[in-house]
Amino acid sequence: DTGVSQDPRHKITKRGQNVTFRCDPISEHNRLYWYRQTLGQGPEFLTYFQNEAQLEKSRLLSDRFSAERPKGSFSTLEIQRTEQGDSAMYLCASSQEPPYEQYFGPGTRLTVT
Amino acid sequence: AQSVTQPDIHITVSEGASLELRCNYSYGATPYLFWYVQSPGQGLQLLLKYFSGDTLVQGIKGFEAEFKRSQSSFNLRKPSVHWSDAAEYFCAVGPEYGNKLVFGAGTILRVKS
């Protein structure tokens, strides 16, 4: 068990560009979560999947954001037409059900210039 | 609305001294409670969790936390702090059957020698 992995770890992009992040959960975990963390704040929930189904989306997830988990394994989070306000750490977590405790990856730090 | 309050933004303790980090939550149903630790630039590591049963729970790295329903609190404690404990600590609350966690804003712990 290698834990949750995320790629890339850092991404610098120019405003208006599209970016895509990948998350690989712990292999036996069927739930996968995305959170966003800005400086000085705790993580904020964005969305989660149970297997390949996206079951809940936060109002933080605007139309420019889309997440997929096509085969119930890895997930991607895409941000279209990035804005400076999108600069943040994007965290992925996974869990089994039960016991539902979430294990986090190292995060992808996005900087929009 | 679900919320978590961590009243202390920064705490400084001497190495070897005891530690208590405060967490108060607002939650309408049976809460699942968690403490996570985050080192700079890293993801979150689960320290401990409370689901039910004994209100004093033990975690990794010598940490413990006590759930007090009457006070809506879940304070984290450690009897003797080590320099390596310097990090940011997050309290989180979630529903009984998983999905999203709501995090506090975090407490930054500094350890002085």
Coordinates of C-alpha atoms in Angstrom, one line a residue:
Chain A
D1 CA 0.0 0.0 0.0
T2 CA 1.7 3.2 -1.2
G3 CA -0.9 5.6 -0.1
V4 CA -2.7 8.3 -2.1
S5 CA -0.6 9.8 -4.9
Q6 CA -1.2 13.0 -6.8
D7 CA 0.4 14.3 -10.0
P8 CA 1.8 16.8 -10.6
R9 CA 3.0 18.1 -7.2
H10 CA 3.3 21.7 -8.5
K11 CA 1.8 23.4 -11.5
I12 CA 2.4 27.0 -12.6
T13 CA 0.1 28.2 -15.3
K14 CA -1.0 31.4 -16.9
R15 CA -4.4 32.8 -16.5
G16 CA -6.8 31.4 -19.0
Q17 CA -5.1 28.1 -19.5
N18 CA -6.6 24.7 -18.7
V19 CA -5.0 22.4 -16.2
T20 CA -5.6 18.8 -15.2
F21 CA -4.6 17.0 -12.0
R22 CA -4.5 13.3 -11.4
C23 CA -5.2 11.4 -8.2
D24 CA -4.5 7.7 -7.6
P25 CA -6.3 6.5 -4.4
I26 CA -5.3 3.6 -2.1
S27 CA -6.1 0.5 -4.2
E28 CA -9.0 -1.0 -2.2
H29 CA -10.7 2.3 -1.4
N30 CA -13.9 2.9 -3.3
R31 CA -14.5 6.5 -2.3
L32 CA -12.4 9.4 -3.6
Y33 CA -12.6 13.0 -2.5
W34 CA -11.3 16.3 -3.8
Y35 CA -10.6 19.3 -1.5
R36 CA -9.1 22.7 -2.0
Q37 CA -7.0 24.5 0.5
T38 CA -6.0 28.1 0.4
L39 CA -3.3 29.8 2.5
G40 CA -4.2 29.9 6.2
Q41 CA -7.4 27.9 5.8
G42 CA -8.4 24.3 6.3
P43 CA -9.3 22.2 3.3
E44 CA -12.7 22.8 1.7
F45 CA -14.7 20.0 0.1
L46 CA -15.2 20.1 -3.6
T47 CA -16.6 16.8 -4.7
Y48 CA -16.6 13.0 -4.0
F49 CA -17.0 9.8 -5.9
Q50 CA -18.2 6.4 -4.9
N51 CA -16.6 4.0 -7.4
E52 CA -17.2 5.9 -10.7
A53 CA -20.3 7.8 -9.6
Q54 CA -19.9 11.4 -8.6
L55 CA -22.3 11.7 -5.7
E56 CA -21.9 15.2 -4.4
K57 CA -20.5 18.5 -5.6
S58 CA -19.9 21.7 -3.6
R59 CA -21.1 25.1 -4.8
L60 CA -17.3 25.9 -4.9
L61 CA -17.1 23.7 -7.9
S62 CA -18.0 26.2 -10.6
D63 CA -18.7 25.3 -14.2
R64 CA -15.0 25.7 -15.0
F65 CA -14.2 22.7 -12.8
S66 CA -14.9 19.1 -13.8
A67 CA -13.9 15.9 -12.1
E68 CA -14.0 12.3 -13.4
R69 CA -13.3 8.9 -12.2
P70 CA -14.0 6.8 -15.3
K71 CA -13.2 3.3 -14.1
G72 CA -13.6 3.8 -10.4
S73 CA -9.9 3.9 -9.9
F74 CA -7.9 7.1 -10.5
S75 CA -9.6 10.5 -10.8
T76 CA -8.8 13.7 -12.7
L77 CA -9.7 17.2 -11.8
E78 CA -9.7 19.7 -14.7
I79 CA -9.9 23.5 -14.4
Q80 CA -10.7 25.4 -17.5
R81 CA -9.8 29.0 -18.1
T82 CA -7.9 29.3 -14.9
E83 CA -8.2 32.5 -12.8
Q84 CA -5.8 33.8 -10.2
G85 CA -8.4 32.9 -7.6
D86 CA -7.9 29.3 -8.5
S87 CA -4.4 29.4 -6.9
A88 CA -4.5 26.9 -4.1
M89 CA -3.4 23.4 -2.9
Y90 CA -5.7 20.7 -4.4
L91 CA -5.9 17.7 -2.1
C92 CA -7.2 14.3 -2.9
A93 CA -8.3 11.7 -0.3
S94 CA -9.7 8.2 -0.4
S95 CA -11.6 6.0 2.0
Q96 CA -13.3 2.6 2.3
E97 CA -16.9 2.4 3.4
P98 CA -16.9 1.7 6.3
P99 CA -14.9 3.0 8.2
Y100 CA -14.9 6.1 6.1
E101 CA -11.7 7.6 7.5
Q102 CA -10.1 9.7 4.7
Y103 CA -6.5 9.4 3.8
F104 CA -5.0 12.3 2.0
G105 CA -2.4 12.6 -0.7
P106 CA 0.4 15.2 -0.8
G107 CA -1.6 17.6 -2.9
T108 CA -1.0 19.6 -6.1
R109 CA -0.1 23.2 -5.6
L110 CA -1.5 25.3 -8.4
T111 CA -0.2 28.8 -9.0
V112 CA -2.0 30.9 -11.6
T113 CA 0.0 33.9 -12.9
Chain B
A1 CA -24.9 24.5 9.4
Q2 CA -21.9 22.3 10.0
S3 CA -18.8 24.2 11.3
V4 CA -15.6 23.7 13.2
T5 CA -13.9 26.3 15.3
Q6 CA -10.3 26.1 16.3
P7 CA -9.9 29.2 18.6
D8 CA -6.2 29.3 18.6
I9 CA -4.4 30.3 15.4
H10 CA -0.9 29.9 16.8
I11 CA 0.3 28.1 19.9
T12 CA 3.9 28.0 21.2
V13 CA 5.0 25.4 23.8
S14 CA 8.3 24.4 25.1
E15 CA 9.7 21.0 24.2
G16 CA 8.7 18.5 26.9
A17 CA 5.7 20.6 28.0
S18 CA 2.1 19.3 27.7
L19 CA -0.2 20.4 24.8
E20 CA -3.9 20.9 24.4
L21 CA -5.4 22.1 21.1
R22 CA -9.0 23.2 21.2
C23 CA -11.7 22.2 18.8
N24 CA -15.4 23.1 19.0
Y25 CA -17.9 21.8 16.4
S26 CA -21.5 22.5 15.4
Y27 CA -23.2 19.5 13.9
G28 CA -26.8 18.5 13.7
A29 CA -26.4 14.7 13.8
T30 CA -24.1 12.1 15.2
P31 CA -20.6 13.5 14.4
Y32 CA -17.6 11.7 13.3
L33 CA -14.6 13.7 14.5
F34 CA -11.0 13.7 13.3
W35 CA -7.7 15.4 14.0
Y36 CA -5.2 15.7 11.1
V37 CA -1.6 17.1 11.1
Q38 CA 0.0 18.9 8.1
S39 CA 3.6 19.7 7.7
P40 CA 4.6 22.5 5.5
G41 CA 3.9 21.8 1.8
Q42 CA 2.5 18.4 2.6
G43 CA -0.8 16.6 2.7
L44 CA -2.7 15.8 5.8
Q45 CA -1.9 12.8 8.1
L46 CA -4.7 11.3 10.2
L47 CA -3.8 11.4 13.9
L48 CA -7.0 10.0 15.4
K49 CA -10.7 9.7 15.0
Y50 CA -13.8 9.3 17.1
F51 CA -16.8 7.4 15.8
S52 CA -18.5 6.1 19.0
G53 CA -17.8 4.4 22.3
D54 CA -15.1 5.5 24.6
T55 CA -14.9 9.3 24.6
L56 CA -11.1 9.3 25.1
V57 CA -9.4 8.1 21.9
Q58 CA -5.8 7.4 21.4
G59 CA -3.9 8.2 18.2
I60 CA -0.5 8.0 16.6
K61 CA 2.6 9.8 17.8
G62 CA 1.3 9.8 21.4
F63 CA -1.7 12.1 20.8
E64 CA -5.1 11.6 22.4
A65 CA -8.4 13.4 22.2
E66 CA -11.5 13.6 24.3
F67 CA -15.0 13.9 22.9
K68 CA -17.3 16.0 25.2
R69 CA -20.8 16.0 23.7
S70 CA -22.2 18.5 26.3
Q71 CA -19.5 21.0 25.3
S72 CA -19.4 20.1 21.6
S73 CA -15.7 19.8 21.9
F74 CA -13.0 17.4 20.7
N75 CA -9.7 18.7 22.2
L76 CA -6.4 17.2 21.2
R77 CA -3.7 16.6 23.9
K78 CA -0.2 15.3 24.2
P79 CA 1.6 15.0 27.6
S80 CA 5.1 15.9 26.3
V81 CA 5.7 17.7 23.1
H82 CA 8.7 16.9 20.9
W83 CA 10.3 19.4 18.4
S84 CA 9.1 17.2 15.6
D85 CA 5.5 17.9 16.5
A86 CA 5.8 21.4 15.1
A87 CA 3.2 21.6 12.3
E88 CA -0.4 22.7 11.6
Y89 CA -3.2 20.7 13.2
F90 CA -6.7 20.5 11.8
C91 CA -9.9 19.3 13.5
A92 CA -12.6 18.0 11.2
V93 CA -16.2 16.8 11.5
G94 CA -18.2 14.6 9.2
P95 CA -21.4 12.6 9.0
E96 CA -22.0 9.2 10.3
Y97 CA -21.8 7.5 6.9
G98 CA -18.9 9.3 5.3
N99 CA -18.7 11.8 2.5
K100 CA -17.5 15.3 3.1
L101 CA -15.5 16.6 6.0
V102 CA -15.7 20.1 7.3
F103 CA -12.4 21.4 8.6
G104 CA -11.4 24.1 11.1
A105 CA -9.0 26.8 10.0
G106 CA -6.1 25.0 11.8
T107 CA -3.8 25.7 14.7
I108 CA -0.1 26.2 14.0
L109 CA 2.0 24.7 16.7
R110 CA 5.5 26.0 17.4
V111 CA 7.9 24.1 19.7
K112 CA 10.7 26.0 21.4
S113 CA 13.7 24.4 22.8

